[in-house]
Amino acid sequence: MSHQKPRVAVHKFSSCDGCQLSILNLGEALLDVVGMLDIQHFAEAGILNELAPVDIALVEGSVSTPADVERIQAIRSVSHYLVTIGACATAGGLQALRNAVTGDSWSGQIYAKPEFIASLDKVSAIKEHVKVDWEIWGCPVDSRQVLSAIAALSAGMRPREDQSKLCQECKQHQFSCVVVSKGEPCLGPVTRQGCGALCPGVGRGCYGCYGPAENSQPEIFLAALAQAGSSATAFKANLNGIYNNIEPYRSLAREQTDHE
């Protein structure tokens, strides 16, 4: 990159804005970030120039409408690197739950005049429509991971990725295993670390906010849950959440839905 400051844009598609807010919530550190970057577009922060050429485009949200398809292709054409941030952008997010429903019956249950709603048949991740150079997982993402990725890409290096299981973070923090001690349907053994084991730290099972870990095999873990007295049904129900549209979660999540 020839520019002294990396030109960065932050874009929103179908999402809750949580990943953008995780960046804005840096507090005082945000002032340092602004000084290091040339932010061209960030609607949440009041900076509007969506199709400005940039070195790095951060994209939050899933593709849910025909207009989304056109927008992401236009953004890709003016971005040197395109990085997806969060569950919605990397895997479809909660919006992808409607992929398990046939037809458009869901829209009539939500909207008074569904005939005016322009939606694609399926909600999809950004990478199903354009080339994605890097993915940052989480719901929401960890702002430190976002800044680390920007720094690495700006230097022409590959960002660091850690797909280790959440159980490793629990051990580092010396948290008691909620599966063993409380019979909680925890997704920690099949979820990548990154959140600091927030839920197990307060005695709750992990909900899989950071997506599948390396070599995740949730179907094998079901047997261990049964031995620990935890509910396999509840475990499968948790899979049917923000990463419901990505393997290996999807198969078991759909199996749970089919039996209800």
Short mmCIF file of N, CA and C in Angstrom, two decimals, residues 10-184:
data_model
loop_
_atom_site.label_atom_id
_atom_site.label_comp_id
_atom_site.label_asym_id
_atom_site.label_seq_id
_atom_site.Cartn_x
_atom_site.Cartn_y
_atom_site.Cartn_z
N VAL A 10 -15.99 0.94 6.58
CA VAL A 10 -16.77 -0.01 7.37
C VAL A 10 -18.19 -0.01 6.80
N HIS A 11 -18.65 -1.18 6.34
CA HIS A 11 -19.94 -1.29 5.68
C HIS A 11 -20.89 -2.18 6.47
N LYS A 12 -22.17 -1.85 6.40
CA LYS A 12 -23.20 -2.64 7.09
C LYS A 12 -24.18 -3.24 6.09
N PHE A 13 -24.45 -4.54 6.28
CA PHE A 13 -25.51 -5.22 5.54
C PHE A 13 -26.54 -5.69 6.58
N SER A 14 -27.24 -6.79 6.35
CA SER A 14 -28.28 -7.22 7.30
C SER A 14 -27.63 -7.68 8.60
N SER A 15 -27.83 -6.90 9.66
CA SER A 15 -27.15 -7.18 10.93
C SER A 15 -27.74 -6.28 12.02
N CYS A 16 -27.19 -6.41 13.21
CA CYS A 16 -27.68 -5.63 14.35
C CYS A 16 -26.79 -4.45 14.67
N ASP A 17 -25.69 -4.26 13.94
CA ASP A 17 -24.71 -3.19 14.17
C ASP A 17 -23.75 -3.49 15.31
N GLY A 18 -23.88 -4.65 15.95
CA GLY A 18 -23.05 -4.95 17.12
C GLY A 18 -21.57 -4.95 16.85
N CYS A 19 -21.16 -5.43 15.67
CA CYS A 19 -19.73 -5.49 15.36
C CYS A 19 -19.16 -4.10 15.13
N GLN A 20 -19.95 -3.22 14.51
CA GLN A 20 -19.51 -1.83 14.36
C GLN A 20 -19.39 -1.16 15.73
N LEU A 21 -20.36 -1.43 16.59
CA LEU A 21 -20.35 -0.83 17.92
C LEU A 21 -19.15 -1.32 18.74
N SER A 22 -18.70 -2.55 18.49
CA SER A 22 -17.54 -3.05 19.22
C SER A 22 -16.30 -2.24 18.89
N ILE A 23 -16.27 -1.67 17.67
CA ILE A 23 -15.16 -0.80 17.29
C ILE A 23 -15.33 0.57 17.95
N LEU A 24 -16.53 1.11 17.88
CA LEU A 24 -16.78 2.42 18.48
C LEU A 24 -16.62 2.40 19.99
N ASN A 25 -16.86 1.24 20.61
CA ASN A 25 -16.77 1.13 22.06
C ASN A 25 -15.33 1.00 22.58
N LEU A 26 -14.36 1.23 21.70
CA LEU A 26 -12.96 1.21 22.14
C LEU A 26 -12.68 2.34 23.14
N GLY A 27 -13.56 3.32 23.17
CA GLY A 27 -13.38 4.43 24.11
C GLY A 27 -12.24 5.33 23.70
N GLU A 28 -11.38 5.68 24.67
CA GLU A 28 -10.27 6.59 24.39
C GLU A 28 -9.32 6.02 23.34
N ALA A 29 -9.19 4.70 23.32
CA ALA A 29 -8.30 4.08 22.34
C ALA A 29 -8.76 4.36 20.92
N LEU A 30 -10.05 4.66 20.75
CA LEU A 30 -10.58 4.96 19.42
C LEU A 30 -9.91 6.20 18.82
N LEU A 31 -9.53 7.14 19.68
CA LEU A 31 -8.86 8.35 19.21
C LEU A 31 -7.52 8.00 18.56
N ASP A 32 -6.81 7.04 19.14
CA ASP A 32 -5.54 6.60 18.57
C ASP A 32 -5.77 5.89 17.24
N VAL A 33 -6.85 5.10 17.18
CA VAL A 33 -7.16 4.37 15.95
C VAL A 33 -7.46 5.35 14.82
N VAL A 34 -8.26 6.36 15.11
CA VAL A 34 -8.61 7.35 14.10
C VAL A 34 -7.36 8.04 13.58
N GLY A 35 -6.39 8.27 14.46
CA GLY A 35 -5.15 8.92 14.05
C GLY A 35 -4.29 8.07 13.15
N MET A 36 -4.46 6.74 13.24
CA MET A 36 -3.63 5.82 12.45
C MET A 36 -4.28 5.44 11.12
N LEU A 37 -5.58 5.68 10.97
CA LEU A 37 -6.31 5.25 9.78
C LEU A 37 -6.92 6.44 9.05
N ASP A 38 -7.11 6.27 7.77
CA ASP A 38 -7.84 7.25 6.96
C ASP A 38 -9.21 6.64 6.68
N ILE A 39 -10.18 6.94 7.55
CA ILE A 39 -11.50 6.32 7.44
C ILE A 39 -12.31 7.05 6.38
N GLN A 40 -12.65 6.34 5.32
CA GLN A 40 -13.37 6.91 4.20
C GLN A 40 -14.88 6.78 4.34
N HIS A 41 -15.31 5.67 4.94
CA HIS A 41 -16.75 5.44 5.09
C HIS A 41 -17.00 4.66 6.36
N PHE A 42 -17.89 5.16 7.19
CA PHE A 42 -18.28 4.48 8.43
C PHE A 42 -19.58 5.15 8.87
N ALA A 43 -20.70 4.70 8.31
CA ALA A 43 -21.99 5.36 8.54
C ALA A 43 -22.33 5.45 10.02
N GLU A 44 -21.99 4.42 10.78
CA GLU A 44 -22.30 4.42 12.21
C GLU A 44 -21.59 5.56 12.94
N ALA A 45 -20.46 6.00 12.38
CA ALA A 45 -19.70 7.09 12.97
C ALA A 45 -19.94 8.41 12.25
N GLY A 46 -20.85 8.41 11.27
CA GLY A 46 -21.21 9.64 10.57
C GLY A 46 -20.34 9.99 9.39
N ILE A 47 -19.53 9.05 8.89
CA ILE A 47 -18.66 9.30 7.74
C ILE A 47 -19.25 8.56 6.54
N LEU A 48 -19.66 9.28 5.51
CA LEU A 48 -20.38 8.68 4.38
C LEU A 48 -19.65 8.91 3.06
N ASN A 49 -19.19 7.82 2.47
CA ASN A 49 -18.58 7.83 1.14
C ASN A 49 -18.41 6.37 0.72
N GLU A 50 -19.54 5.68 0.54
CA GLU A 50 -19.56 4.22 0.44
C GLU A 50 -18.66 3.65 -0.64
N LEU A 51 -18.58 4.30 -1.79
CA LEU A 51 -17.82 3.73 -2.90
C LEU A 51 -16.45 4.39 -3.08
N ALA A 52 -15.92 4.98 -2.03
CA ALA A 52 -14.57 5.52 -2.08
C ALA A 52 -13.57 4.38 -2.18
N PRO A 53 -12.56 4.46 -3.03
CA PRO A 53 -11.53 3.41 -3.11
C PRO A 53 -10.80 3.30 -1.77
N VAL A 54 -10.65 2.08 -1.27
CA VAL A 54 -10.01 1.88 0.03
C VAL A 54 -9.03 0.72 -0.02
N ASP A 55 -8.12 0.72 0.95
CA ASP A 55 -7.18 -0.39 1.09
C ASP A 55 -7.85 -1.57 1.78
N ILE A 56 -8.67 -1.27 2.78
CA ILE A 56 -9.33 -2.33 3.55
C ILE A 56 -10.79 -1.99 3.77
N ALA A 57 -11.67 -2.90 3.37
CA ALA A 57 -13.10 -2.74 3.62
C ALA A 57 -13.52 -3.77 4.66
N LEU A 58 -14.11 -3.30 5.76
CA LEU A 58 -14.65 -4.17 6.79
C LEU A 58 -16.15 -4.27 6.56
N VAL A 59 -16.65 -5.49 6.44
CA VAL A 59 -18.06 -5.67 6.10
C VAL A 59 -18.77 -6.46 7.20
N GLU A 60 -19.80 -5.85 7.76
CA GLU A 60 -20.66 -6.50 8.75
C GLU A 60 -21.99 -6.84 8.09
N GLY A 61 -22.56 -8.00 8.43
CA GLY A 61 -23.91 -8.33 7.97
C GLY A 61 -23.96 -9.33 6.83
N SER A 62 -25.12 -9.93 6.67
CA SER A 62 -25.33 -10.96 5.64
C SER A 62 -25.99 -10.35 4.41
N VAL A 63 -25.99 -11.13 3.34
CA VAL A 63 -26.66 -10.74 2.09
C VAL A 63 -28.07 -11.32 2.12
N SER A 64 -29.08 -10.43 2.15
CA SER A 64 -30.46 -10.86 2.31
C SER A 64 -31.40 -10.39 1.21
N THR A 65 -30.97 -9.38 0.43
CA THR A 65 -31.84 -8.81 -0.60
C THR A 65 -31.09 -8.69 -1.92
N PRO A 66 -31.80 -8.54 -3.04
CA PRO A 66 -31.13 -8.32 -4.33
C PRO A 66 -30.25 -7.07 -4.30
N ALA A 67 -30.68 -6.03 -3.58
CA ALA A 67 -29.88 -4.81 -3.48
C ALA A 67 -28.56 -5.08 -2.76
N ASP A 68 -28.58 -6.00 -1.78
CA ASP A 68 -27.35 -6.36 -1.07
C ASP A 68 -26.32 -6.95 -2.03
N VAL A 69 -26.79 -7.77 -2.96
CA VAL A 69 -25.88 -8.40 -3.93
C VAL A 69 -25.18 -7.34 -4.76
N GLU A 70 -25.93 -6.37 -5.24
CA GLU A 70 -25.35 -5.30 -6.04
C GLU A 70 -24.37 -4.47 -5.23
N ARG A 71 -24.75 -4.16 -3.99
CA ARG A 71 -23.88 -3.34 -3.14
C ARG A 71 -22.56 -4.01 -2.84
N ILE A 72 -22.58 -5.29 -2.48
CA ILE A 72 -21.33 -5.95 -2.09
C ILE A 72 -20.40 -6.10 -3.30
N GLN A 73 -20.96 -6.27 -4.46
CA GLN A 73 -20.12 -6.35 -5.66
C GLN A 73 -19.48 -5.00 -5.96
N ALA A 74 -20.23 -3.92 -5.75
CA ALA A 74 -19.68 -2.59 -5.96
C ALA A 74 -18.58 -2.29 -4.94
N ILE A 75 -18.80 -2.68 -3.70
CA ILE A 75 -17.81 -2.46 -2.65
C ILE A 75 -16.54 -3.26 -2.93
N ARG A 76 -16.71 -4.50 -3.36
CA ARG A 76 -15.56 -5.34 -3.69
C ARG A 76 -14.71 -4.71 -4.79
N SER A 77 -15.35 -4.06 -5.74
CA SER A 77 -14.63 -3.49 -6.89
C SER A 77 -13.74 -2.30 -6.50
N VAL A 78 -14.00 -1.67 -5.36
CA VAL A 78 -13.19 -0.51 -4.96
C VAL A 78 -12.34 -0.82 -3.72
N SER A 79 -12.24 -2.10 -3.33
CA SER A 79 -11.52 -2.47 -2.11
C SER A 79 -10.34 -3.38 -2.43
N HIS A 80 -9.16 -3.02 -1.92
CA HIS A 80 -7.99 -3.88 -2.13
C HIS A 80 -8.15 -5.17 -1.31
N TYR A 81 -8.43 -5.02 -0.04
CA TYR A 81 -8.73 -6.15 0.83
C TYR A 81 -10.18 -6.02 1.31
N LEU A 82 -10.89 -7.13 1.36
CA LEU A 82 -12.24 -7.14 1.93
C LEU A 82 -12.26 -8.13 3.08
N VAL A 83 -12.62 -7.64 4.25
CA VAL A 83 -12.61 -8.44 5.48
C VAL A 83 -14.03 -8.51 6.04
N THR A 84 -14.53 -9.70 6.24
CA THR A 84 -15.85 -9.85 6.86
C THR A 84 -15.69 -9.92 8.37
N ILE A 85 -16.58 -9.22 9.08
CA ILE A 85 -16.50 -9.19 10.54
C ILE A 85 -17.83 -9.65 11.14
N GLY A 86 -17.76 -10.65 12.00
CA GLY A 86 -18.94 -11.11 12.72
C GLY A 86 -19.67 -12.28 12.08
N ALA A 87 -20.55 -12.88 12.88
CA ALA A 87 -21.27 -14.08 12.48
C ALA A 87 -22.14 -13.88 11.25
N CYS A 88 -22.79 -12.71 11.14
CA CYS A 88 -23.70 -12.48 10.01
C CYS A 88 -22.93 -12.45 8.70
N ALA A 89 -21.80 -11.76 8.69
CA ALA A 89 -21.02 -11.63 7.46
C ALA A 89 -20.29 -12.92 7.10
N THR A 90 -19.81 -13.65 8.11
CA THR A 90 -19.04 -14.85 7.83
C THR A 90 -19.90 -16.09 7.59
N ALA A 91 -21.12 -16.11 8.18
CA ALA A 91 -21.91 -17.34 8.09
C ALA A 91 -23.40 -17.13 7.84
N GLY A 92 -23.87 -15.90 7.79
CA GLY A 92 -25.31 -15.66 7.58
C GLY A 92 -26.03 -15.18 8.81
N GLY A 93 -25.53 -15.55 10.00
CA GLY A 93 -26.10 -15.07 11.25
C GLY A 93 -27.52 -15.55 11.52
N LEU A 94 -28.19 -14.86 12.41
CA LEU A 94 -29.56 -15.22 12.77
C LEU A 94 -30.50 -15.14 11.58
N GLN A 95 -30.20 -14.22 10.63
CA GLN A 95 -31.07 -14.07 9.47
C GLN A 95 -31.18 -15.38 8.69
N ALA A 96 -30.12 -16.19 8.73
CA ALA A 96 -30.10 -17.44 7.97
C ALA A 96 -31.03 -18.50 8.55
N LEU A 97 -31.62 -18.24 9.72
CA LEU A 97 -32.57 -19.20 10.28
C LEU A 97 -33.75 -19.39 9.34
N ARG A 98 -34.08 -18.39 8.56
CA ARG A 98 -35.21 -18.54 7.65
C ARG A 98 -34.88 -19.44 6.46
N ASN A 99 -33.61 -19.81 6.30
CA ASN A 99 -33.25 -20.72 5.22
C ASN A 99 -33.86 -22.11 5.42
N ALA A 100 -34.21 -22.40 6.67
CA ALA A 100 -34.80 -23.71 6.97
C ALA A 100 -36.29 -23.74 6.71
N VAL A 101 -36.86 -22.58 6.35
CA VAL A 101 -38.30 -22.48 6.11
C VAL A 101 -38.55 -22.48 4.61
N THR A 102 -39.48 -23.29 4.16
CA THR A 102 -39.81 -23.32 2.74
C THR A 102 -40.78 -22.21 2.39
N GLY A 103 -40.57 -21.62 1.21
CA GLY A 103 -41.47 -20.57 0.76
C GLY A 103 -41.25 -19.26 1.52
N ASP A 104 -42.23 -18.38 1.43
CA ASP A 104 -42.12 -17.07 2.08
C ASP A 104 -43.15 -16.88 3.19
N SER A 105 -43.57 -17.99 3.80
CA SER A 105 -44.58 -17.90 4.85
C SER A 105 -44.10 -17.07 6.04
N TRP A 106 -42.79 -17.05 6.27
CA TRP A 106 -42.24 -16.31 7.39
C TRP A 106 -42.53 -14.81 7.27
N SER A 107 -42.47 -14.27 6.04
CA SER A 107 -42.64 -12.82 5.87
C SER A 107 -44.05 -12.36 6.24
N GLY A 108 -45.06 -13.20 5.98
CA GLY A 108 -46.42 -12.86 6.33
C GLY A 108 -46.65 -12.82 7.82
N GLN A 109 -45.82 -13.54 8.58
CA GLN A 109 -45.94 -13.54 10.03
C GLN A 109 -45.28 -12.33 10.67
N ILE A 110 -44.46 -11.63 9.88
CA ILE A 110 -43.70 -10.51 10.42
C ILE A 110 -44.19 -9.17 9.90
N TYR A 111 -44.44 -9.12 8.58
CA TYR A 111 -44.78 -7.85 7.94
C TYR A 111 -46.26 -7.79 7.57
N ALA A 112 -46.87 -6.64 7.80
CA ALA A 112 -48.28 -6.46 7.48
C ALA A 112 -48.54 -6.52 5.98
N LYS A 113 -47.59 -6.07 5.18
CA LYS A 113 -47.71 -6.09 3.72
C LYS A 113 -46.46 -6.73 3.12
N PRO A 114 -46.34 -8.05 3.23
CA PRO A 114 -45.12 -8.74 2.78
C PRO A 114 -44.87 -8.63 1.28
N GLU A 115 -45.89 -8.25 0.51
CA GLU A 115 -45.68 -8.13 -0.94
C GLU A 115 -44.71 -7.01 -1.28
N PHE A 116 -44.45 -6.11 -0.33
CA PHE A 116 -43.52 -5.01 -0.58
C PHE A 116 -42.10 -5.32 -0.09
N ILE A 117 -41.90 -6.52 0.44
CA ILE A 117 -40.59 -6.90 0.95
C ILE A 117 -39.81 -7.64 -0.14
N ALA A 118 -38.65 -7.09 -0.49
CA ALA A 118 -37.79 -7.71 -1.50
C ALA A 118 -36.69 -8.50 -0.80
N SER A 119 -36.83 -9.81 -0.74
CA SER A 119 -35.85 -10.66 -0.07
C SER A 119 -35.41 -11.79 -1.00
N LEU A 120 -34.18 -12.20 -0.85
CA LEU A 120 -33.69 -13.36 -1.58
C LEU A 120 -34.30 -14.62 -0.97
N ASP A 121 -34.31 -15.69 -1.73
CA ASP A 121 -34.83 -16.96 -1.22
C ASP A 121 -34.02 -17.46 -0.03
N LYS A 122 -32.70 -17.20 -0.06
CA LYS A 122 -31.81 -17.65 1.00
C LYS A 122 -30.92 -16.51 1.47
N VAL A 123 -30.70 -16.44 2.75
CA VAL A 123 -29.72 -15.51 3.32
C VAL A 123 -28.35 -16.17 3.23
N SER A 124 -27.33 -15.40 2.90
CA SER A 124 -26.01 -16.00 2.72
C SER A 124 -24.89 -15.12 3.26
N ALA A 125 -23.75 -15.74 3.46
CA ALA A 125 -22.55 -15.03 3.90
C ALA A 125 -21.98 -14.22 2.74
N ILE A 126 -21.18 -13.23 3.06
CA ILE A 126 -20.58 -12.37 2.04
C ILE A 126 -19.73 -13.17 1.06
N LYS A 127 -18.99 -14.19 1.55
CA LYS A 127 -18.08 -14.94 0.70
C LYS A 127 -18.78 -15.74 -0.38
N GLU A 128 -20.09 -15.89 -0.29
CA GLU A 128 -20.83 -16.60 -1.32
C GLU A 128 -21.11 -15.72 -2.53
N HIS A 129 -20.72 -14.45 -2.45
CA HIS A 129 -21.00 -13.51 -3.54
C HIS A 129 -19.74 -12.83 -4.08
N VAL A 130 -18.74 -12.61 -3.25
CA VAL A 130 -17.51 -11.97 -3.69
C VAL A 130 -16.32 -12.60 -2.99
N LYS A 131 -15.14 -12.30 -3.49
CA LYS A 131 -13.92 -12.79 -2.85
C LYS A 131 -13.74 -12.09 -1.51
N VAL A 132 -13.47 -12.88 -0.48
CA VAL A 132 -13.20 -12.36 0.85
C VAL A 132 -11.75 -12.69 1.20
N ASP A 133 -11.00 -11.68 1.60
CA ASP A 133 -9.58 -11.89 1.88
C ASP A 133 -9.32 -12.38 3.31
N TRP A 134 -10.21 -12.03 4.23
CA TRP A 134 -10.01 -12.47 5.62
C TRP A 134 -11.35 -12.45 6.34
N GLU A 135 -11.51 -13.38 7.28
CA GLU A 135 -12.73 -13.45 8.08
C GLU A 135 -12.39 -13.28 9.56
N ILE A 136 -13.17 -12.46 10.24
CA ILE A 136 -13.03 -12.31 11.68
C ILE A 136 -14.34 -12.74 12.32
N TRP A 137 -14.27 -13.78 13.14
CA TRP A 137 -15.46 -14.39 13.71
C TRP A 137 -15.83 -13.75 15.03
N GLY A 138 -17.09 -13.95 15.43
CA GLY A 138 -17.55 -13.46 16.72
C GLY A 138 -18.91 -12.82 16.61
N CYS A 139 -19.60 -12.73 17.73
CA CYS A 139 -20.90 -12.06 17.78
C CYS A 139 -21.05 -11.38 19.14
N PRO A 140 -20.53 -10.13 19.24
CA PRO A 140 -19.85 -9.39 18.18
C PRO A 140 -18.36 -9.75 18.13
N VAL A 141 -17.67 -9.17 17.16
CA VAL A 141 -16.23 -9.40 17.06
C VAL A 141 -15.50 -8.71 18.21
N ASP A 142 -14.30 -9.17 18.46
CA ASP A 142 -13.42 -8.52 19.44
C ASP A 142 -12.69 -7.40 18.71
N SER A 143 -12.84 -6.16 19.17
CA SER A 143 -12.23 -5.02 18.48
C SER A 143 -10.72 -5.16 18.36
N ARG A 144 -10.10 -5.83 19.31
CA ARG A 144 -8.64 -6.02 19.24
C ARG A 144 -8.26 -6.88 18.05
N GLN A 145 -9.09 -7.88 17.74
CA GLN A 145 -8.82 -8.73 16.59
C GLN A 145 -8.96 -7.93 15.29
N VAL A 146 -9.94 -7.02 15.25
CA VAL A 146 -10.14 -6.19 14.07
C VAL A 146 -8.92 -5.30 13.84
N LEU A 147 -8.44 -4.65 14.89
CA LEU A 147 -7.29 -3.76 14.77
C LEU A 147 -6.03 -4.53 14.41
N SER A 148 -5.90 -5.73 14.96
CA SER A 148 -4.74 -6.57 14.64
C SER A 148 -4.74 -6.96 13.17
N ALA A 149 -5.92 -7.28 12.65
CA ALA A 149 -6.03 -7.66 11.24
C ALA A 149 -5.71 -6.47 10.33
N ILE A 150 -6.19 -5.29 10.69
CA ILE A 150 -5.91 -4.09 9.90
C ILE A 150 -4.40 -3.82 9.87
N ALA A 151 -3.75 -3.95 11.04
CA ALA A 151 -2.31 -3.70 11.12
C ALA A 151 -1.53 -4.70 10.26
N ALA A 152 -1.93 -5.98 10.32
CA ALA A 152 -1.23 -7.01 9.55
C ALA A 152 -1.41 -6.80 8.04
N LEU A 153 -2.63 -6.57 7.62
CA LEU A 153 -2.90 -6.37 6.19
C LEU A 153 -2.22 -5.11 5.68
N SER A 154 -2.17 -4.08 6.48
CA SER A 154 -1.51 -2.83 6.08
C SER A 154 -0.02 -3.04 5.86
N ALA A 155 0.54 -4.02 6.59
CA ALA A 155 1.96 -4.33 6.45
C ALA A 155 2.22 -5.42 5.42
N GLY A 156 1.15 -5.84 4.74
CA GLY A 156 1.29 -6.88 3.73
C GLY A 156 1.45 -8.27 4.29
N MET A 157 1.00 -8.48 5.53
CA MET A 157 1.13 -9.78 6.18
C MET A 157 -0.24 -10.42 6.39
N ARG A 158 -0.23 -11.72 6.59
CA ARG A 158 -1.46 -12.46 6.88
C ARG A 158 -1.80 -12.31 8.35
N PRO A 159 -3.03 -11.89 8.69
CA PRO A 159 -3.40 -11.76 10.11
C PRO A 159 -3.30 -13.09 10.83
N ARG A 160 -3.17 -13.01 12.13
CA ARG A 160 -3.09 -14.21 12.96
C ARG A 160 -4.49 -14.75 13.22
N GLU A 161 -4.64 -16.05 13.12
CA GLU A 161 -5.93 -16.69 13.40
C GLU A 161 -5.74 -17.80 14.42
N ASP A 162 -6.62 -17.84 15.39
CA ASP A 162 -6.57 -18.86 16.43
C ASP A 162 -7.89 -19.61 16.44
N GLN A 163 -7.85 -20.89 16.05
CA GLN A 163 -9.06 -21.71 16.01
C GLN A 163 -9.11 -22.68 17.19
N SER A 164 -8.31 -22.42 18.22
CA SER A 164 -8.31 -23.29 19.39
C SER A 164 -9.69 -23.26 20.06
N LYS A 165 -10.00 -24.33 20.74
CA LYS A 165 -11.33 -24.44 21.36
C LYS A 165 -11.45 -23.57 22.61
N LEU A 166 -12.68 -23.14 22.88
CA LEU A 166 -12.96 -22.27 24.02
C LEU A 166 -12.54 -22.92 25.33
N CYS A 167 -12.58 -24.23 25.40
CA CYS A 167 -12.19 -24.93 26.63
C CYS A 167 -10.79 -24.53 27.08
N GLN A 168 -9.94 -24.19 26.12
CA GLN A 168 -8.59 -23.77 26.45
C GLN A 168 -8.60 -22.47 27.25
N GLU A 169 -9.48 -21.53 26.86
CA GLU A 169 -9.59 -20.29 27.61
C GLU A 169 -10.15 -20.54 29.01
N CYS A 170 -11.09 -21.47 29.12
CA CYS A 170 -11.64 -21.80 30.44
C CYS A 170 -10.53 -22.30 31.36
N LYS A 171 -9.66 -23.15 30.83
CA LYS A 171 -8.54 -23.67 31.62
C LYS A 171 -7.60 -22.55 32.02
N GLN A 172 -7.32 -21.63 31.09
CA GLN A 172 -6.40 -20.52 31.38
C GLN A 172 -6.94 -19.63 32.49
N HIS A 173 -8.27 -19.45 32.52
CA HIS A 173 -8.89 -18.61 33.55
C HIS A 173 -9.27 -19.40 34.80
N GLN A 174 -9.00 -20.72 34.77
CA GLN A 174 -9.31 -21.61 35.90
C GLN A 174 -10.79 -21.63 36.23
N PHE A 175 -11.62 -21.60 35.17
CA PHE A 175 -13.07 -21.72 35.36
C PHE A 175 -13.44 -23.19 35.48
N SER A 176 -14.41 -23.48 36.32
CA SER A 176 -14.91 -24.85 36.42
C SER A 176 -15.69 -25.20 35.16
N CYS A 177 -15.57 -26.43 34.70
CA CYS A 177 -16.30 -26.87 33.51
C CYS A 177 -17.79 -26.94 33.85
N VAL A 178 -18.60 -26.17 33.15
CA VAL A 178 -20.03 -26.12 33.46
C VAL A 178 -20.75 -27.39 33.01
N VAL A 179 -20.14 -28.12 32.07
CA VAL A 179 -20.74 -29.40 31.65
C VAL A 179 -20.61 -30.41 32.78
N VAL A 180 -19.42 -30.50 33.35
CA VAL A 180 -19.15 -31.47 34.41
C VAL A 180 -19.81 -31.06 35.73
N SER A 181 -19.70 -29.78 36.10
CA SER A 181 -20.17 -29.35 37.41
C SER A 181 -21.67 -29.05 37.48
N LYS A 182 -22.26 -28.62 36.33
CA LYS A 182 -23.66 -28.21 36.37
C LYS A 182 -24.53 -28.89 35.31
N GLY A 183 -23.93 -29.69 34.43
CA GLY A 183 -24.70 -30.35 33.38
C GLY A 183 -25.20 -29.38 32.33
N GLU A 184 -24.54 -28.23 32.18
CA GLU A 184 -24.96 -27.21 31.21
C GLU A 184 -24.64 -27.67 29.78
#
